[in-house]
mmCIF file of C-alpha atoms and ligand atoms in Angstrom:
data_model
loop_
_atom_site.group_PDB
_atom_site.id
_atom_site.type_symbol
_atom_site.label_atom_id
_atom_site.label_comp_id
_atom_site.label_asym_id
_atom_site.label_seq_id
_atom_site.Cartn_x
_atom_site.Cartn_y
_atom_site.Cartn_z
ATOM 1 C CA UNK W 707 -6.689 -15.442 -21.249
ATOM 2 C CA UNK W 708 -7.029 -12.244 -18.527
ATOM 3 C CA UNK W 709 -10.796 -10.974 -19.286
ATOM 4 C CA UNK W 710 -10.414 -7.276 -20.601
ATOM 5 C CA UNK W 711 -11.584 -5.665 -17.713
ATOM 6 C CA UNK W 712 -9.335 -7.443 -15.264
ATOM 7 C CA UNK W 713 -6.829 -4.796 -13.886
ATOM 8 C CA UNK W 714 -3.286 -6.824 -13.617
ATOM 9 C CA UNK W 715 -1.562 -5.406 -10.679
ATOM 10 C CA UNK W 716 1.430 -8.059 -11.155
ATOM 11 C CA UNK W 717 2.440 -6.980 -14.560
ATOM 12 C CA UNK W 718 1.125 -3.412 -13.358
ATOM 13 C CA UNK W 719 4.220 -3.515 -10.539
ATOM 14 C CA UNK W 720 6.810 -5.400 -12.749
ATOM 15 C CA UNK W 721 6.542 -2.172 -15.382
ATOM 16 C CA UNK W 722 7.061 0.268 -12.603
ATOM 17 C CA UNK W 723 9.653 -2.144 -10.753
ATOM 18 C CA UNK W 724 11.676 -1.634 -13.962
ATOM 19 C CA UNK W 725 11.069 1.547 -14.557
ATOM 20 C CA UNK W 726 12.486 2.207 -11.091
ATOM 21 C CA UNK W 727 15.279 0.495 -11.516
ATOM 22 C CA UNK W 728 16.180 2.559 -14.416
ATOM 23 C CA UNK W 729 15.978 5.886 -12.539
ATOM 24 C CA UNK W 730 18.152 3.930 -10.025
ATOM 25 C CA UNK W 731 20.671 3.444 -12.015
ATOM 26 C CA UNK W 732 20.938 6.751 -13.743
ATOM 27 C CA UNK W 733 21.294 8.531 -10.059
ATOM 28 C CA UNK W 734 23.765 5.934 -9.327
ATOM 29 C CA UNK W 735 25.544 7.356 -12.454
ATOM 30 C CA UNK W 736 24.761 10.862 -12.121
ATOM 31 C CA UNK W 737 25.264 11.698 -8.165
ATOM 32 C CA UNK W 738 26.958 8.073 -6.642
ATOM 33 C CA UNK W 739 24.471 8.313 -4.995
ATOM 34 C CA UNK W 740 22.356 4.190 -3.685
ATOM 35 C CA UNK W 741 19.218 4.692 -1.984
ATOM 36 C CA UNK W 742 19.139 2.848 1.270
ATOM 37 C CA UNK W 743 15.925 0.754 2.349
ATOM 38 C CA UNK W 744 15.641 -0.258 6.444
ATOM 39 C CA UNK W 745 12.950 -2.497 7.323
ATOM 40 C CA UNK W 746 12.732 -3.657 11.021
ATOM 41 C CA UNK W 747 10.641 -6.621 11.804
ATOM 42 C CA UNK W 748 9.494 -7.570 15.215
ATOM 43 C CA UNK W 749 8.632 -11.168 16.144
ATOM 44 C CA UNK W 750 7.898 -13.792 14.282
ATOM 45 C CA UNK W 751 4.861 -13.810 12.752
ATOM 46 C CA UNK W 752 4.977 -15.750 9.420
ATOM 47 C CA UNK W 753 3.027 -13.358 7.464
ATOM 48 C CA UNK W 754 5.282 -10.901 8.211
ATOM 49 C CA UNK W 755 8.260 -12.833 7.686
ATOM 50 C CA UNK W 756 7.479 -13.789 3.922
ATOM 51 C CA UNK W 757 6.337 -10.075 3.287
ATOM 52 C CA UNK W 758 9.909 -9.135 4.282
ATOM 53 C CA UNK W 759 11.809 -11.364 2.499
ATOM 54 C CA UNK W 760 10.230 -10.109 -0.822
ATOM 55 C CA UNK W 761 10.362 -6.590 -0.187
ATOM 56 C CA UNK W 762 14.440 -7.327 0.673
ATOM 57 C CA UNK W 763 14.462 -9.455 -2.581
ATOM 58 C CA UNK W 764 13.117 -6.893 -4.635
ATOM 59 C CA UNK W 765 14.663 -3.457 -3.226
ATOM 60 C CA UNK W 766 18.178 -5.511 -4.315
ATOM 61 C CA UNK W 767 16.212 -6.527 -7.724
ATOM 62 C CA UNK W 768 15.843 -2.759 -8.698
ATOM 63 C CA UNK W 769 19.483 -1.915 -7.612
ATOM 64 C CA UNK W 770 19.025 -0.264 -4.328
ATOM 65 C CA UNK W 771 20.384 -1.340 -0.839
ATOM 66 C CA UNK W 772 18.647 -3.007 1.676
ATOM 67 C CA UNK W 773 19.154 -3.537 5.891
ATOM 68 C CA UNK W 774 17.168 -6.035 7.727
ATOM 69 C CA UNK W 775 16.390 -5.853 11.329
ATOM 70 C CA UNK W 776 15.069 -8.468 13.453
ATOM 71 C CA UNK W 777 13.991 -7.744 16.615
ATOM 72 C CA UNK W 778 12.466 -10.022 19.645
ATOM 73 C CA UNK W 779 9.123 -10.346 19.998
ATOM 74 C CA UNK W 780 8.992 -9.033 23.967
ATOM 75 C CA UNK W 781 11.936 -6.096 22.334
ATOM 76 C CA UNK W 782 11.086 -2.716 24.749
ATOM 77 C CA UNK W 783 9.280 -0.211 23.036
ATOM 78 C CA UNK W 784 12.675 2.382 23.944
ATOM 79 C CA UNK W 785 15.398 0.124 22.049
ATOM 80 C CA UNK W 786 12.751 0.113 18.716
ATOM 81 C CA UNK W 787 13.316 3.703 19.771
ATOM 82 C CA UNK W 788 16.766 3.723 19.655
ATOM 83 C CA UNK W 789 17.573 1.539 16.448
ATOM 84 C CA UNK W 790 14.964 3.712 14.744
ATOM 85 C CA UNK W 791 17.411 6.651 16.607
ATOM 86 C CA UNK W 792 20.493 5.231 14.645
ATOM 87 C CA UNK W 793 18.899 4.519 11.489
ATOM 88 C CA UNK W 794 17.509 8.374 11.639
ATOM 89 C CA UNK W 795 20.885 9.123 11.549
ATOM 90 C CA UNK W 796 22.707 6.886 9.448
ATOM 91 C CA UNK W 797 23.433 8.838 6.272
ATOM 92 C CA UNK W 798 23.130 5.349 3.512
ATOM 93 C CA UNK W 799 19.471 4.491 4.507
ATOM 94 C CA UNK W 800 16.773 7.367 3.005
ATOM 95 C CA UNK W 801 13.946 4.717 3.911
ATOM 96 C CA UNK W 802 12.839 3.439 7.564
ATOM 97 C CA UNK W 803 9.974 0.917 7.264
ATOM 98 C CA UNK W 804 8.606 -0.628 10.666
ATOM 99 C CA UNK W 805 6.529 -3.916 9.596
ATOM 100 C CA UNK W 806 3.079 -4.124 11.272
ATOM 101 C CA UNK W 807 1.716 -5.219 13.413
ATOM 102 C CA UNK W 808 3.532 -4.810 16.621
ATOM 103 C CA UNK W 809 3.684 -6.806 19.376
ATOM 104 C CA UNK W 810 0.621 -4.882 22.530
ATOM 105 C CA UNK W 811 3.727 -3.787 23.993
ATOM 106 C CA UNK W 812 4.512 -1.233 21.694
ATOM 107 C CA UNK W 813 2.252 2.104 21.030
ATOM 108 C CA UNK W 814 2.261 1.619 17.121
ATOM 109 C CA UNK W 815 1.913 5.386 16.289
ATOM 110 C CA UNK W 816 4.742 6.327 18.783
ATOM 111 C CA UNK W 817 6.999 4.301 16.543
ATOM 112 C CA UNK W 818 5.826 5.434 13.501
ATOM 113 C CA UNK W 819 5.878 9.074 14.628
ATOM 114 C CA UNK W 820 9.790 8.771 15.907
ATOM 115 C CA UNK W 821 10.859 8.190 12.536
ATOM 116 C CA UNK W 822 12.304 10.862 10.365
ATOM 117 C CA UNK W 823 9.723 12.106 8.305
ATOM 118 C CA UNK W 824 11.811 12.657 5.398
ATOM 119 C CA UNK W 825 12.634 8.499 5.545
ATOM 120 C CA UNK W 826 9.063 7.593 6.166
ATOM 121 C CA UNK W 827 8.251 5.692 3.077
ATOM 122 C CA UNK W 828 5.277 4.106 4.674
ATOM 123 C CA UNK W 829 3.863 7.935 5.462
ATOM 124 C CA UNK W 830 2.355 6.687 8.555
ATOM 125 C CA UNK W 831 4.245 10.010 10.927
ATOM 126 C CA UNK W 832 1.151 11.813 11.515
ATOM 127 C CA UNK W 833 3.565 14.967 9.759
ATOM 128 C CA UNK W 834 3.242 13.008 6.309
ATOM 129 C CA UNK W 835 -0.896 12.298 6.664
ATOM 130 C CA UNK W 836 -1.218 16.213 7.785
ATOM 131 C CA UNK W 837 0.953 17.232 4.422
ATOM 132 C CA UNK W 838 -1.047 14.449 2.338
ATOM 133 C CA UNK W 839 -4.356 15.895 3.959
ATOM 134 C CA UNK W 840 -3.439 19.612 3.318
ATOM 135 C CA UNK W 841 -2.110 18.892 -0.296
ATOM 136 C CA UNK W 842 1.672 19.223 0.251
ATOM 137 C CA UNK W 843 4.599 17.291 -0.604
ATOM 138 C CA UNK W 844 4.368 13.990 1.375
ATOM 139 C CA UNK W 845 5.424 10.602 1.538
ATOM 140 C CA UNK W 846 2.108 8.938 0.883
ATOM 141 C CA UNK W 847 1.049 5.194 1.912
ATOM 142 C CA UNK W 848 2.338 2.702 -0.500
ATOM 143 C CA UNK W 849 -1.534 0.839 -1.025
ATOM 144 C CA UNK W 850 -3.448 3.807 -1.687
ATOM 145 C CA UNK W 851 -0.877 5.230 -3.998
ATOM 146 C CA UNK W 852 -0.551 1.949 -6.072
ATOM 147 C CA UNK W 853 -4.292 1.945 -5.951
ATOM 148 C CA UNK W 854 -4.687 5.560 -7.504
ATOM 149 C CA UNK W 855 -2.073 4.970 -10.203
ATOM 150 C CA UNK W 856 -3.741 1.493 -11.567
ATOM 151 C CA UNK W 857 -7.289 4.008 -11.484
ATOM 152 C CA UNK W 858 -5.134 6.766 -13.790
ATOM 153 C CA UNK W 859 -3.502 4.150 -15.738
ATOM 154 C CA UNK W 860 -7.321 2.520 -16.594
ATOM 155 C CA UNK W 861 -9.482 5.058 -16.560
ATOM 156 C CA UNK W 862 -7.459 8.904 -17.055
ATOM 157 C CA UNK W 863 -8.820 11.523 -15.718
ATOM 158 C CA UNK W 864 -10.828 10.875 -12.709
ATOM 159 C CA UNK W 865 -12.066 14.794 -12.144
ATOM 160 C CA UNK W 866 -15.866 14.336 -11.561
ATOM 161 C CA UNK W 867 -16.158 10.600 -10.926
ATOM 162 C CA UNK W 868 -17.826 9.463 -7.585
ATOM 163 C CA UNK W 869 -15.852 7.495 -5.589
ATOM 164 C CA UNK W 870 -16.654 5.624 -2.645
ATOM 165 C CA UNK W 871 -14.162 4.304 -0.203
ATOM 166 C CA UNK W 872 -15.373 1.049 2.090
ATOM 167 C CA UNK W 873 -13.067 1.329 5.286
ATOM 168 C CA UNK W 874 -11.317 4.045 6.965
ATOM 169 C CA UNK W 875 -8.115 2.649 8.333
ATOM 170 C CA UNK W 876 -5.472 5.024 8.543
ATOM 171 C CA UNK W 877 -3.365 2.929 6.757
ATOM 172 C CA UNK W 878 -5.596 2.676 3.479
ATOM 173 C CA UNK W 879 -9.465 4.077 3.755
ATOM 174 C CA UNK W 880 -8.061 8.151 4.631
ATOM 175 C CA UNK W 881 -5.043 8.607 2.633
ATOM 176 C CA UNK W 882 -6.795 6.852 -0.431
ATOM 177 C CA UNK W 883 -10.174 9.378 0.345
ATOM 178 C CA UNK W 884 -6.960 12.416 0.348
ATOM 179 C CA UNK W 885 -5.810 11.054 -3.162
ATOM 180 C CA UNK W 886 -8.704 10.820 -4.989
ATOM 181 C CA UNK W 887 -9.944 14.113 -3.887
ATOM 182 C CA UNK W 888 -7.382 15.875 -4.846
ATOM 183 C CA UNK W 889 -7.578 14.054 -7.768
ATOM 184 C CA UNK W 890 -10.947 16.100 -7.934
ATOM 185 C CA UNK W 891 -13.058 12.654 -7.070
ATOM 186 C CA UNK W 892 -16.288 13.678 -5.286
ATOM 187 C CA UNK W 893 -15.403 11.373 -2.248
ATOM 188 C CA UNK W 894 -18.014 9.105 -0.219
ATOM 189 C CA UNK W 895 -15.941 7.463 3.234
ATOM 190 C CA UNK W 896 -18.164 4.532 3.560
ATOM 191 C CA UNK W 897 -17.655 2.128 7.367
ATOM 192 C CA UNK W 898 -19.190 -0.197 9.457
ATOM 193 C CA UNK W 899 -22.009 2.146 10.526
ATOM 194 C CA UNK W 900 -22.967 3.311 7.095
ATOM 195 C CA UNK W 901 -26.772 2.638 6.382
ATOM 196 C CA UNK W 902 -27.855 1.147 3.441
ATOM 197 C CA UNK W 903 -24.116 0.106 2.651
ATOM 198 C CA UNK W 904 -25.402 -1.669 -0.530
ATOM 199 C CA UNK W 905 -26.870 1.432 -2.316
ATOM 200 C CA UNK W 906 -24.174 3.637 -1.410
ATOM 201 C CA UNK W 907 -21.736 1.403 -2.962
ATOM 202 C CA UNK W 908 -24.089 1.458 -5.942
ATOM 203 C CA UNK W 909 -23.677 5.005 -6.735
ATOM 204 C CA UNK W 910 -19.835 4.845 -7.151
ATOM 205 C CA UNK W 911 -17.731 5.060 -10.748
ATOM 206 C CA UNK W 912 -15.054 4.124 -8.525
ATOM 207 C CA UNK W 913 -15.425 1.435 -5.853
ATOM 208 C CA UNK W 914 -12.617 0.793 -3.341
ATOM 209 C CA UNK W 915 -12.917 -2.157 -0.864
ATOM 210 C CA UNK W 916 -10.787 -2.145 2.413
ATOM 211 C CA UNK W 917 -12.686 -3.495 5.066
ATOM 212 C CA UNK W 918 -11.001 -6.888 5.541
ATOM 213 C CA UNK W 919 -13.907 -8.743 5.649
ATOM 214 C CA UNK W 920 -14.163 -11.657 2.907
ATOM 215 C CA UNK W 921 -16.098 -11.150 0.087
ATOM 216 C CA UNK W 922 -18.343 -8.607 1.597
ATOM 217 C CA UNK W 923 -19.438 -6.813 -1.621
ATOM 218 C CA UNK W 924 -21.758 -8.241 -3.682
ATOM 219 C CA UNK W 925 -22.017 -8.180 -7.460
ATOM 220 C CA UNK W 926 -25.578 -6.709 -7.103
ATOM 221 C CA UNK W 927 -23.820 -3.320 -5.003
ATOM 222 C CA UNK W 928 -21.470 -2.412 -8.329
ATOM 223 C CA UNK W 929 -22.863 0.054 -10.973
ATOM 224 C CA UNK W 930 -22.653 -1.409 -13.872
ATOM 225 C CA UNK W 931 -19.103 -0.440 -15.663
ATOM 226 C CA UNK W 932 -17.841 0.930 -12.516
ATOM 227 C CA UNK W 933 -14.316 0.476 -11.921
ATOM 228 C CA UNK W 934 -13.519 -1.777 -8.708
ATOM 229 C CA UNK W 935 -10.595 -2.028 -6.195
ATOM 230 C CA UNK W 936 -10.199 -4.593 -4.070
ATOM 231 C CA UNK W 937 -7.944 -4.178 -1.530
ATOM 232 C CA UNK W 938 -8.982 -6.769 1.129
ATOM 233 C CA UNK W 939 -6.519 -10.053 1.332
ATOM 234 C CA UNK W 940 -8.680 -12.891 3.449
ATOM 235 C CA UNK W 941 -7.517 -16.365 4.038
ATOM 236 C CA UNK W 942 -10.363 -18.634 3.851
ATOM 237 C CA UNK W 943 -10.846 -22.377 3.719
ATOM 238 C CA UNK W 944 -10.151 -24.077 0.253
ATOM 239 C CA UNK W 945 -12.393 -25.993 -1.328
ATOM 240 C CA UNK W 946 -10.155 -29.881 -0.431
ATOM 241 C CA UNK W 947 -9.511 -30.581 3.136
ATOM 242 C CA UNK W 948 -6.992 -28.285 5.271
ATOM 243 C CA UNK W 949 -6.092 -25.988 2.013
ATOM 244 C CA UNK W 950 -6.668 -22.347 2.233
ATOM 245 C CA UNK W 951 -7.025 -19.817 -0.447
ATOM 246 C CA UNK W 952 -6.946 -15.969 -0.465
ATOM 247 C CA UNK W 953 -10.003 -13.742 -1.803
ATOM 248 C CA UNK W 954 -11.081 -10.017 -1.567
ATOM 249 C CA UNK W 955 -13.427 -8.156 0.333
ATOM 250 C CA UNK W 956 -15.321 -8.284 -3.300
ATOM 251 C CA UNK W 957 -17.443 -11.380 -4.356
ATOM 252 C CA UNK W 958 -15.002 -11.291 -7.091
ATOM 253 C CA UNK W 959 -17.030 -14.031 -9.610
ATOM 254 C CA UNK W 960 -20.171 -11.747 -9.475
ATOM 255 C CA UNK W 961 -18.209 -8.324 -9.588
ATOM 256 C CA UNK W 962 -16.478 -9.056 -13.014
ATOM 257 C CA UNK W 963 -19.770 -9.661 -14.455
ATOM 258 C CA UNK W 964 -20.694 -6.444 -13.460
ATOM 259 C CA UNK W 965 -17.530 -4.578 -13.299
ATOM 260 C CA UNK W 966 -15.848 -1.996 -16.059
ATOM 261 C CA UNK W 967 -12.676 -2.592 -14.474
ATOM 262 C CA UNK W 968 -11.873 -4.472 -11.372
ATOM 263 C CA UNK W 969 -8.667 -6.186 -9.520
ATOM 264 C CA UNK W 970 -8.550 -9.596 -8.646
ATOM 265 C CA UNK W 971 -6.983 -11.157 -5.737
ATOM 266 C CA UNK W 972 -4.321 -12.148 -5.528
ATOM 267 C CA UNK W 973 -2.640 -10.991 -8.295
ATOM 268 C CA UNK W 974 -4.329 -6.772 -7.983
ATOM 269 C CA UNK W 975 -3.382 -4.492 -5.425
ATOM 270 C CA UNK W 976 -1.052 -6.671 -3.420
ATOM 271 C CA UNK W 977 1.816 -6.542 -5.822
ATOM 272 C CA UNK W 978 1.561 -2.908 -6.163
ATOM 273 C CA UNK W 979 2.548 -2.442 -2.563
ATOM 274 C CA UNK W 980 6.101 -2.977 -2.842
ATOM 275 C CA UNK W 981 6.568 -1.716 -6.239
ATOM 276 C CA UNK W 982 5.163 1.604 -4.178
ATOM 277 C CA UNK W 983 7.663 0.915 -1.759
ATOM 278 C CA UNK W 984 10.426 0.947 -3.806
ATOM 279 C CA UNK W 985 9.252 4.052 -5.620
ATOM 280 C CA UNK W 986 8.999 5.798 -2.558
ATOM 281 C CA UNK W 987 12.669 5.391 -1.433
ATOM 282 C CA UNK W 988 13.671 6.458 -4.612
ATOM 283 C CA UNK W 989 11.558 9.509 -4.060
ATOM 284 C CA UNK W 990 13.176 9.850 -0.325
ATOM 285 C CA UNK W 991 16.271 9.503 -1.704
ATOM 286 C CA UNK W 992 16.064 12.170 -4.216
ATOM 287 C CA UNK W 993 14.124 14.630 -1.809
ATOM 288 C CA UNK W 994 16.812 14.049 1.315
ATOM 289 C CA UNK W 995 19.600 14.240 -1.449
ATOM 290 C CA UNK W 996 18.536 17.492 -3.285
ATOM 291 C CA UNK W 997 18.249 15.771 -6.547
ATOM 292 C CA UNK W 998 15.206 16.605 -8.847
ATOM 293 C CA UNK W 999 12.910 13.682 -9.010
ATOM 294 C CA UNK W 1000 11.874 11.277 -11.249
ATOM 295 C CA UNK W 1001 8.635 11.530 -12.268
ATOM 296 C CA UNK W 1002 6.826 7.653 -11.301
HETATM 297 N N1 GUN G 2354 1.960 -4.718 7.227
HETATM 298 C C1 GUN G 2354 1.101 -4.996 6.214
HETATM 299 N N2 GUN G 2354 1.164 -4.027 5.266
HETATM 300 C C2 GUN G 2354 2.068 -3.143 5.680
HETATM 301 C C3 GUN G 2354 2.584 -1.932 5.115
HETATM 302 O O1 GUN G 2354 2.202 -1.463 4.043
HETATM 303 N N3 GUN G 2354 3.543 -1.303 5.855
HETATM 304 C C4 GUN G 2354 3.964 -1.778 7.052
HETATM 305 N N4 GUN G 2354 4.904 -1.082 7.705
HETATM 306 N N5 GUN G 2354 3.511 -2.893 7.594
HETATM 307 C C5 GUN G 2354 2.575 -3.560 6.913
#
């Protein structure tokens, strides 16, 4: 049985995978109109590779289109350019998603930046962190965004809570810091330099983990009843010979002791990603289209 304070992200992103594929269908009905997903993949890093296949497998899953590119490992950095040129262009795809990492060749923020911001349903272009930063309408990163509506779904309102946010990758650590202040959060960016890592942790209601660095955080740094996110996903030795397993950046066994909330892994944050994903094409699609959009 899943312990009460377990958040669970799989059946989290199944409810809004079908709720998306609801609003899919009714603005297939309403304005013909199929939102378009591009993903471009570079090399052949395994990872990578299965990551792709699922987000292909489940953008067709919620009714919406989906175009795979594969490109070479040793591709030049100006014909990413120029296929990110055509799909800019091409009027069926409202979402552009490079998979990262890139291959040292490539500057990875060049790419990002040449795609349209309007189809950038990563919002990596540095014009979708500004908006998300200043409190416009953006496209915001699929993690942090999953992340923030598992915290609304558990706990409400967050006005007032502290939250502290382990990491600051542009990718998860600063958009989720934008999101939860603006969802009035008093925010605490917490890296590798911070001192006394363990009691700042300590004073957060809401604890989010994205440093990447296995099991890091410590039962004994959670407030008791605070709500944890764990977005770290670490391949470590199993316990037989030559198995591996995946774990946190949260002790997780000592956490849910502790924990009002928290999300294991796998099974938290990780499906929530692509659910995001899809949401956010829908979004794109609506915004590019001039339909009103659904509210998800
Ligand atoms: N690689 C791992 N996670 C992600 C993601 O969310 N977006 C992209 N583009 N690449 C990734």
């Amino acid at each position: 049985m899943t312990e009460p304070n377990i958040i669970d992200g799989k059946a989290f992103a199944a409810r809004l995978r079908a709720r998306i594929a609801e609003c899919v269908a009714a603005l297939q009905q309403s304005h013909g109109l199929t939102p378009g997903l591009a993903v471009i993949l570079v090399g052949e890093d395994p990872a990578s590779n299965v990551y792709v296949r699922n987000k292909a497998k489940q953008t067709v899953a919620c009714g919406m289109r989906s175009v795979e590119h594969r490109l070479p490992h040793d591709v030049l950095q100006a014909d990413l350019l120029s296929l990110i040129a055509e799909l800019n262009a091409d009027g069926a795809v409202h979402g552009i998603l490079v998979q990262l990492p890139l291959p040292g060749q490539i500057d990875e923020q060049a790419v990002m930046d040449a795609i349209d911001p309007q189809k950038d349903v990563d919002g990596f272009h540095v014009i979708n962190a500004g908006r998300l930063a200043v409190g416009a309408a953006a496209l915001v990163p699929c993690t942090p965004l999953g992340c923030l509506m598992m915290l609304r779904d558990r706990l409400g309102d967050l006005s007032g809570l502290a939250a502290v946010i382990v990491g600051r990758s542009n990718i998860v650590g600063k958009p989720m810091a934008a999101l939860l202040l603006a969802a009035n959060c008093t925010v605490t960016m917490a890296h590798s330099r911070t001192r006394d890592l363990p009691g700042v942790c300590r004073r957060a209601d809401i604890l989010v983990a994205a440093v990447g660095r296995s099991e890091m955080i410590r039962g004994d740094w959670i407030k008791p009843g605070a709500a944890v996110i764990d977005v770290g996903i670490n391949r470590v030795p199993g316990t037989e010979p030559g198995k591996t397993r995946l774990v946190g950046d949260v002790a997780f066994e000592e956490a849910v002791q502790v924990a009002g909330a928290i999300t294991p892994v796998p099974g938290g944050v990780g499906p929530m990603t692509i659910a995001v994903l899809l949401r956010n094409t829908l979004i794109a699609a609506c915004r590019q289209a001039g339909v009103a959009e659904p509210d998800l």
